[in-house]
Short mmCIF file of C-alpha atoms in Angstrom, two decimals:
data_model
loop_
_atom_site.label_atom_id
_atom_site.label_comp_id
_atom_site.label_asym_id
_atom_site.label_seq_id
_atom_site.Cartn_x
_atom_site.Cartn_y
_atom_site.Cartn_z
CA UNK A 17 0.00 0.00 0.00
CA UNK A 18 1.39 3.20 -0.84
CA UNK A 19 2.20 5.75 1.87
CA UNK A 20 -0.16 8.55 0.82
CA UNK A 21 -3.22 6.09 0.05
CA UNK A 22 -3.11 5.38 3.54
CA UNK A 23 -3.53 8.96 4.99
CA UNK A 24 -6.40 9.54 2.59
CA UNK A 25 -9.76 9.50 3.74
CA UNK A 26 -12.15 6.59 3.18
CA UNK A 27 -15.68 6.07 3.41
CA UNK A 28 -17.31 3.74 5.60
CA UNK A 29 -14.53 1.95 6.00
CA UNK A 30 -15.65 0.29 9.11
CA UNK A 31 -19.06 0.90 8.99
CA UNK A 32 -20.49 4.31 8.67
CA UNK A 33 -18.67 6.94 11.69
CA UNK A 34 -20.94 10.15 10.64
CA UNK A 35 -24.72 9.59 9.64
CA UNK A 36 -26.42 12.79 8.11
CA UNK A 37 -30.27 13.05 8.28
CA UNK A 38 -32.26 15.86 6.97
CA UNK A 39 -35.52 17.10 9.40
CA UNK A 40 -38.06 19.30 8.43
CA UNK A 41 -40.36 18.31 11.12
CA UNK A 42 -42.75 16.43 9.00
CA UNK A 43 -43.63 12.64 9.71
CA UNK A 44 -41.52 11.09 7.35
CA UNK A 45 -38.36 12.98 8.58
CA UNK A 46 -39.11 11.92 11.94
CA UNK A 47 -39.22 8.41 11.32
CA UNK A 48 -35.97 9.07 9.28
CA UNK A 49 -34.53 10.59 12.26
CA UNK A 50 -35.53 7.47 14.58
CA UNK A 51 -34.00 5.26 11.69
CA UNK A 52 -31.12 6.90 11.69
CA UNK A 53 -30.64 6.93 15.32
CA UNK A 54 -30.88 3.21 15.27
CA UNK A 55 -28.02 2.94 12.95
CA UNK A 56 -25.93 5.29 14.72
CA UNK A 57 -26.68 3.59 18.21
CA UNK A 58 -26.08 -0.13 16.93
CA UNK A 59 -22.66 1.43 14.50
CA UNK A 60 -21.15 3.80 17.54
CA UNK A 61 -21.99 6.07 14.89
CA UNK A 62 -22.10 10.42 15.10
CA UNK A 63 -25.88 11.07 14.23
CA UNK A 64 -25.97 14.71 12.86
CA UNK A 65 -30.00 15.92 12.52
CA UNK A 66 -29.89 18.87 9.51
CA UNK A 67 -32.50 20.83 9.33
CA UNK A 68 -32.30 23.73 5.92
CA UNK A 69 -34.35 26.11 6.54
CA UNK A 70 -36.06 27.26 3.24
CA UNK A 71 -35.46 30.21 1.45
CA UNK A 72 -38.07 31.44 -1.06
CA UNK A 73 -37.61 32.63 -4.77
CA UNK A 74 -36.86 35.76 -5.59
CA UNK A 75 -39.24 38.38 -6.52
CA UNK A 76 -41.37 36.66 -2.69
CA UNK A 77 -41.79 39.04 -0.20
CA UNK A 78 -39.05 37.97 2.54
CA UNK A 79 -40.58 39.48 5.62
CA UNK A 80 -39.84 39.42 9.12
CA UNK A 81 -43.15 37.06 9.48
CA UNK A 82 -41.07 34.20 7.13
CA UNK A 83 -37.54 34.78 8.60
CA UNK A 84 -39.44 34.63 11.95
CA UNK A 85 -41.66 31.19 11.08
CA UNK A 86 -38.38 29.58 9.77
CA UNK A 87 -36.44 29.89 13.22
CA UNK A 88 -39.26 29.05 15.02
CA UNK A 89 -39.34 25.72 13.13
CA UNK A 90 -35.34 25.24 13.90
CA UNK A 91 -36.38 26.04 17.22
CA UNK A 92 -39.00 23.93 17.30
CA UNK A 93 -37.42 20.62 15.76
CA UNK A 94 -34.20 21.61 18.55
CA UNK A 95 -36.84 21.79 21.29
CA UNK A 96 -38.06 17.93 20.28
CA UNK A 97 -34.48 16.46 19.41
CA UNK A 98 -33.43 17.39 23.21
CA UNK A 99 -37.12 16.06 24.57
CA UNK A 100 -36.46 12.88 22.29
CA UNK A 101 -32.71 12.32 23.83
CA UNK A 102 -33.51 13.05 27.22
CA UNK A 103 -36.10 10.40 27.48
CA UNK A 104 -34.03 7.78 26.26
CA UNK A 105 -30.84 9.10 28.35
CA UNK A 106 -29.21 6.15 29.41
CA UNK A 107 -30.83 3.86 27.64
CA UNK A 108 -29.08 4.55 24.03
CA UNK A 109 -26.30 6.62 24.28
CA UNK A 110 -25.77 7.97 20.52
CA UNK A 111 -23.60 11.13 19.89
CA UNK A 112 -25.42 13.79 18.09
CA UNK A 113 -25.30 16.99 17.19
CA UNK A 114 -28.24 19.39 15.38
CA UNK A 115 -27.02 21.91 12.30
CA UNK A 116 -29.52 24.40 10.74
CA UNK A 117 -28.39 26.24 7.82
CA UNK A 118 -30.84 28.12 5.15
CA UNK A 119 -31.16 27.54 1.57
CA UNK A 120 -32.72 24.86 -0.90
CA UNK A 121 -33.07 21.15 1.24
CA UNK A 122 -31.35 19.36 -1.73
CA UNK A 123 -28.07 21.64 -1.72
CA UNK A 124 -28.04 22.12 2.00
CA UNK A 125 -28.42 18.24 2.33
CA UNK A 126 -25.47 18.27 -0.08
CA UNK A 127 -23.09 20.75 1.51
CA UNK A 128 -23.70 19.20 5.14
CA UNK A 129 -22.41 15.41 3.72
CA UNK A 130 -19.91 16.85 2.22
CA UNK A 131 -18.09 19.21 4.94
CA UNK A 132 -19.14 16.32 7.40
CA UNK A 133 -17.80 13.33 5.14
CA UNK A 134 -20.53 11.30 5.74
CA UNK A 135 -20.48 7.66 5.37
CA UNK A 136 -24.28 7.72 4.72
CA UNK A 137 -27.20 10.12 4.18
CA UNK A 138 -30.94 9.54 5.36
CA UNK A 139 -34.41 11.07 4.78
CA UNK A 140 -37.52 10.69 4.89
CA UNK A 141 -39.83 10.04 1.65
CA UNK A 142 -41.77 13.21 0.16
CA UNK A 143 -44.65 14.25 1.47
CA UNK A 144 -45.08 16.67 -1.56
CA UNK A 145 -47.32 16.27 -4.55
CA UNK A 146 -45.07 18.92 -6.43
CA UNK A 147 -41.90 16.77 -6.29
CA UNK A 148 -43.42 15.06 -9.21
CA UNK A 149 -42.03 17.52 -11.46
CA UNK A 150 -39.06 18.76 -9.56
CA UNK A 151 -37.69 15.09 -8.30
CA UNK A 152 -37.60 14.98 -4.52
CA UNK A 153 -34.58 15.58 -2.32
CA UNK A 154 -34.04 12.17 -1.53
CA UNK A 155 -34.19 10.94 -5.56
CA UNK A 156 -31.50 14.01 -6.23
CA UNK A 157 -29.52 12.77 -3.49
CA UNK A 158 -29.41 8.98 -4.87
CA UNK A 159 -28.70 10.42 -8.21
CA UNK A 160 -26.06 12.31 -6.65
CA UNK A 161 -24.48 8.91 -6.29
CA UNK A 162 -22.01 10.27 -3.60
CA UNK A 163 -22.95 8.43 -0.35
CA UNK A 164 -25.53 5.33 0.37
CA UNK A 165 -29.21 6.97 0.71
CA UNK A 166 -31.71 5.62 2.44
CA UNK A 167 -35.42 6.83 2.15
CA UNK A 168 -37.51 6.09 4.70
CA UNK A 169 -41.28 5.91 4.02
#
């Protein structure tokens, strides 16, 4: 093995060390998020919850009101995370950590993976009759073809 191959990072390796899953405090992310948990409890695994808080086109009126209602939902989804881990403290102990960032889901999804090297990425299925046209998050992320993707129903 060459010297500098072995100083190189490599993914999932040993089973996946950092598993990125996008919230957005629908149903479907949550049961993402309790997937994902699993996996990170039963791998030792870093479970990082990403929530992107979404921006709106150009030309929409970007009031206080929408900046406002877009924190409250990172608060919100923060507020639950810590209920969620304080109820099971001590019974699974899985290291986590909560980002928020603001932009389109799809390339916020992307950029957290990326800066985070994650081993593997998980969502939770559309909800959204307009994703018919658009392709969901989680089918650009598989298409993406840059980590394992799993969408949970």
């Amino acid at each position: 093995m060459e010297e500098n191959a072995a100083a190189q990072f490599e993914r999932g390796t040993d089973g996946p060390k950092v598993i990125v899953v996008g919230i957005d405090g629908s149903d479907s992310s949550w049961r993402a998020a309790a997937y994902a948990a699993g996996l990170a409890r039963r791998q030792a695994s870093k479970l990082v919850l990403v929530y992107v808080q979404p921006v709106l086109p150009a030309g929409a009126t970007m009031g206080a009101p929408v900046m406002d209602a877009t924190n409250e939902v990172a608060e919100e989804l923060m507020a639950e995370i810590r209920k969620a881990t304080d109820r099971l403290q001590g019974i699974y102990n899985v290291r986590w950590e909560f980002h928020t960032l603001r932009g389109d889901p799809y390339n916020g999804m992307v950029q957290m993976a990326d800066e985070l090297k994650a081993d593997a990425v998980v969502v939770g299925a559309s909800e959204s009759a307009g994703h018919r046209i658009m392709g969901s998050v989680a089918v650009r992320l598989v298409k993406a073809g840059r980590w394992p993707v799993t969408v949970v129903p």
